Short mmCIF file of C-alpha atoms in Angstrom, two decimals:
data_model
loop_
_atom_site.label_atom_id
_atom_site.label_comp_id
_atom_site.label_asym_id
_atom_site.label_seq_id
_atom_site.Cartn_x
_atom_site.Cartn_y
_atom_site.Cartn_z
CA ASP A 5 151.18 83.80 172.29
CA VAL A 6 148.76 86.68 172.35
CA LYS A 7 145.74 85.96 174.41
CA VAL A 8 142.47 87.85 174.22
CA THR A 9 140.08 86.72 176.92
CA GLN A 10 136.39 87.49 176.96
CA SER A 11 134.82 87.18 180.36
CA SER A 12 131.65 85.32 179.41
CA ARG A 13 131.17 82.75 176.66
CA TYR A 14 127.40 82.56 177.00
CA LEU A 15 124.93 85.03 178.51
CA VAL A 16 121.15 85.11 178.67
CA LYS A 17 119.58 88.44 179.61
CA ARG A 18 116.14 89.96 179.62
CA THR A 19 115.01 92.95 177.61
CA GLY A 20 115.92 96.18 179.39
CA GLU A 21 118.74 94.71 181.46
CA LYS A 22 122.17 96.34 181.50
CA VAL A 23 124.84 94.05 180.08
CA PHE A 24 128.61 94.23 180.50
CA LEU A 25 130.95 92.32 178.23
CA GLU A 26 134.57 92.44 179.27
CA CYS A 27 137.70 91.78 177.25
CA VAL A 28 141.29 91.56 178.44
CA GLN A 29 144.43 91.19 176.32
CA ASP A 30 147.85 90.29 177.66
CA MET A 31 150.20 91.62 174.95
CA ASP A 32 150.22 95.35 175.68
CA HIS A 33 148.32 96.11 172.46
CA GLU A 34 147.28 99.71 171.90
CA ASN A 35 144.25 98.95 169.71
CA MET A 36 141.16 97.10 170.83
CA PHE A 37 137.89 96.46 169.01
CA TRP A 38 134.38 95.16 169.56
CA TYR A 39 132.56 93.43 166.70
CA ARG A 40 129.27 91.62 166.47
CA GLN A 41 128.80 88.67 164.15
CA ASP A 42 125.45 87.66 162.71
CA PRO A 43 124.67 85.02 160.08
CA GLY A 44 124.77 86.51 156.60
CA LEU A 45 126.01 89.88 157.84
CA GLY A 46 129.60 89.07 158.68
CA LEU A 47 131.51 90.95 161.34
CA ARG A 48 130.43 94.51 161.97
CA LEU A 49 132.47 96.98 163.99
CA ILE A 50 130.73 98.48 167.00
CA TYR A 51 133.46 100.53 168.69
CA PHE A 52 137.21 100.67 168.81
CA SER A 53 139.91 102.25 170.91
CA TYR A 54 143.47 103.32 170.14
CA ASP A 55 144.46 104.16 173.67
CA VAL A 56 143.35 104.32 177.25
CA LYS A 57 140.25 106.47 177.76
CA MET A 58 139.93 106.90 174.02
CA LYS A 59 137.09 105.48 171.89
CA GLU A 60 135.73 105.83 168.40
CA LYS A 61 132.44 104.74 166.91
CA GLY A 62 132.43 101.96 164.38
CA ASP A 63 129.68 101.16 161.90
CA ILE A 64 126.92 100.20 164.34
CA PRO A 65 127.42 102.00 167.67
CA GLU A 66 123.75 102.65 168.41
CA GLY A 67 122.63 101.01 171.64
CA TYR A 68 126.19 100.37 172.82
CA SER A 69 128.86 102.17 174.79
CA VAL A 70 132.41 101.23 175.73
CA SER A 71 134.96 101.86 178.43
CA ARG A 72 138.72 101.64 178.38
CA GLU A 73 140.13 102.63 181.75
CA LYS A 74 143.21 100.42 181.46
CA LYS A 75 145.25 99.52 178.41
CA GLU A 76 144.59 95.80 178.70
CA ARG A 77 140.83 95.99 179.25
CA PHE A 78 138.03 97.06 176.89
CA SER A 79 134.43 96.75 178.00
CA LEU A 80 131.28 96.78 175.90
CA ILE A 81 128.12 98.00 177.62
CA LEU A 82 124.54 97.52 176.54
CA GLU A 83 122.64 100.08 178.62
CA SER A 84 119.24 98.52 177.96
CA ALA A 85 119.42 95.23 176.13
CA SER A 86 116.98 94.57 173.32
CA THR A 87 116.17 91.39 171.42
CA ASN A 88 117.88 92.68 168.27
CA GLN A 89 121.15 92.71 170.20
CA THR A 90 121.09 88.93 170.41
CA SER A 91 124.35 88.07 168.68
CA MET A 92 127.91 86.79 168.94
CA TYR A 93 130.21 89.52 170.24
CA LEU A 94 133.89 89.36 169.42
CA CYS A 95 136.69 91.37 170.97
CA ALA A 96 139.98 91.85 169.14
CA SER A 97 143.28 93.61 169.65
CA THR A 98 146.33 94.57 167.64
CA THR A 99 149.54 96.44 168.17
CA GLY A 100 150.71 99.72 166.71
CA ARG A 101 149.05 102.89 165.60
CA GLY A 102 146.39 102.32 163.00
CA ILE A 103 145.23 98.93 161.89
CA THR A 104 147.59 96.36 160.45
CA GLY A 105 144.77 93.95 159.72
CA GLU A 106 146.30 91.23 161.83
CA LEU A 107 143.75 91.23 164.59
CA PHE A 108 143.85 88.81 167.49
CA PHE A 109 140.35 87.75 168.48
CA GLY A 110 138.87 86.36 171.64
CA GLU A 111 136.64 83.30 171.54
CA GLY A 112 133.48 85.35 171.55
CA SER A 113 130.54 85.98 173.87
CA ARG A 114 127.20 84.67 172.69
CA LEU A 115 124.45 86.90 174.06
CA THR A 116 120.78 85.98 173.99
CA VAL A 117 118.28 88.68 174.95
CA LEU A 118 114.82 87.37 175.78
CA GLU B 26 129.61 102.35 149.35
CA ASP B 27 132.51 100.08 150.18
CA GLN B 28 131.57 96.44 149.97
CA VAL B 29 133.19 93.08 150.42
CA THR B 30 131.41 90.03 148.97
CA GLN B 31 132.46 86.44 149.42
CA SER B 32 131.34 83.52 147.31
CA PRO B 33 130.18 80.89 147.52
CA GLU B 34 128.43 81.11 150.88
CA ALA B 35 129.06 77.42 151.47
CA LEU B 36 131.28 74.79 149.86
CA ARG B 37 131.21 71.05 150.33
CA LEU B 38 134.33 69.23 149.18
CA GLN B 39 135.57 65.70 149.21
CA GLU B 40 138.95 65.20 150.80
CA GLY B 41 141.57 65.93 148.13
CA GLU B 42 139.19 67.94 145.93
CA SER B 43 140.87 71.31 145.34
CA SER B 44 138.76 74.44 145.06
CA SER B 45 138.84 78.24 145.33
CA LEU B 46 137.01 80.80 147.41
CA ASN B 47 136.37 84.30 146.09
CA CYS B 48 136.44 87.67 147.82
CA SER B 49 135.48 90.62 145.66
CA TYR B 50 135.63 94.19 146.87
CA THR B 51 134.52 97.62 145.78
CA VAL B 52 136.56 99.90 147.97
CA SER B 53 138.49 102.98 147.04
CA GLY B 54 142.16 102.91 147.80
CA LEU B 55 142.77 99.42 149.14
CA ARG B 56 145.44 99.33 151.82
CA GLY B 57 145.37 95.63 152.46
CA LEU B 58 143.26 92.51 152.12
CA PHE B 59 143.25 89.97 154.92
CA TRP B 60 142.12 86.36 155.20
CA TYR B 61 140.99 84.75 158.43
CA ARG B 62 139.88 81.26 159.40
CA GLN B 63 137.10 80.75 161.95
CA ASP B 64 136.27 77.44 163.58
CA PRO B 65 132.81 76.89 165.09
CA GLY B 66 132.47 78.58 168.47
CA LYS B 67 135.82 80.34 168.14
CA GLY B 68 137.07 83.75 167.17
CA PRO B 69 138.66 84.29 163.74
CA GLU B 70 142.33 83.45 163.35
CA PHE B 71 144.54 85.50 161.05
CA LEU B 72 145.92 83.74 157.95
CA PHE B 73 147.30 86.17 155.36
CA THR B 74 147.81 89.80 154.41
CA LEU B 75 147.96 90.90 150.75
CA TYR B 76 148.81 94.45 149.81
CA SER B 77 149.15 94.71 146.04
CA ALA B 78 147.79 93.12 142.87
CA GLY B 79 149.80 90.09 141.87
CA GLU B 80 150.86 89.28 145.39
CA GLU B 81 150.54 85.68 146.61
CA LYS B 82 150.90 84.09 150.04
CA GLU B 83 150.95 80.40 150.96
CA LYS B 84 150.49 78.40 154.11
CA GLU B 85 150.27 74.62 153.99
CA ARG B 86 147.35 73.79 151.65
CA LEU B 87 146.16 77.39 151.40
CA LYS B 88 147.24 79.97 148.85
CA ALA B 89 145.89 83.50 148.67
CA THR B 90 146.12 85.70 145.58
CA LEU B 91 145.09 89.29 144.90
CA THR B 92 143.97 91.21 141.82
CA LYS B 93 142.70 94.78 141.59
CA LYS B 94 139.12 93.71 142.20
CA GLU B 95 139.21 90.40 144.03
CA SER B 96 141.15 87.87 145.99
CA PHE B 97 141.08 84.10 145.82
CA LEU B 98 141.84 81.58 148.53
CA HIS B 99 142.86 78.34 146.89
CA ILE B 100 142.61 75.15 148.92
CA THR B 101 144.76 72.41 147.43
CA ALA B 102 144.00 68.78 148.26
CA PRO B 103 141.97 69.74 151.35
CA LYS B 104 141.72 67.60 154.44
CA PRO B 105 138.81 67.41 156.91
CA GLU B 106 140.74 69.66 159.30
CA ASP B 107 140.48 72.45 156.71
CA SER B 108 136.75 72.61 157.42
CA ALA B 109 136.02 76.09 158.75
CA THR B 110 134.55 79.43 157.77
CA TYR B 111 136.97 81.58 155.83
CA LEU B 112 136.60 85.34 156.14
CA CYS B 113 138.17 88.09 154.11
CA ALA B 114 138.48 91.71 155.18
CA VAL B 115 139.75 94.87 153.54
CA ARG B 116 141.35 98.02 154.87
CA MET B 117 140.62 101.17 152.95
CA ALA B 118 142.96 104.08 152.33
CA ALA B 119 140.85 106.41 154.42
CA GLY B 120 140.11 105.40 157.95
CA ASN B 121 141.48 102.80 160.26
CA LYS B 122 139.06 99.94 160.20
CA LEU B 123 138.49 96.64 158.47
CA THR B 124 135.39 95.76 156.48
CA PHE B 125 134.60 92.04 156.55
CA GLY B 126 132.83 89.88 154.03
CA GLY B 127 130.13 87.42 155.04
CA GLY B 128 132.42 84.41 154.90
CA THR B 129 132.50 81.06 153.09
CA ARG B 130 131.70 77.92 155.11
CA VAL B 131 133.87 75.06 153.91
CA LEU B 132 133.12 71.45 154.78
CA VAL B 133 135.64 68.82 153.72
CA LYS B 134 134.31 65.27 153.93
CA PRO B 135 136.66 62.31 154.28
#
């Protein structure tokens, strides 16, 4: 079974802190994604990556950056956390070039910024 | 602007009471519509892919259908374990990303 593991399930940070959210997948998938999920807004794409050292902006990249140094690992970075970044963050991966739609998600990281 | 709208936002059912969830979309050049199930505190889990109008997919008590403007997820004789949030997402012809709807929270009471 594909496993997507997010390093932290729950985090509490203060405004202005730097936050790292890490995601690792074990199925050699080329594509990896970061979404945030907020009530009433659904899942919104922050960044995605088709390959190592490659990244593309999603719909809401402002305030975020990403890193993909190894194929299995995709990190989301909040350089200076703000209260409006309090959310559930979901990492996903899928195989192949382009998006098949069959994404495999991690269990999520719930971030609270005080 | 491409949009995906799910209705209702929430649905309370008695065990055995069949119902349908709606996912309507206004995207140009649909290249796939996808249904996911999400349990509380978990990430979404893939259910179905539909590519063309008239297509249907089934899995246990769930059946997904697709028209040119919307998709339905039918839940037949639901059980309490069907309680979850159901998400739909669409892939457009241009670009390589999914656009998700807001989800429908389903609660099935015994």
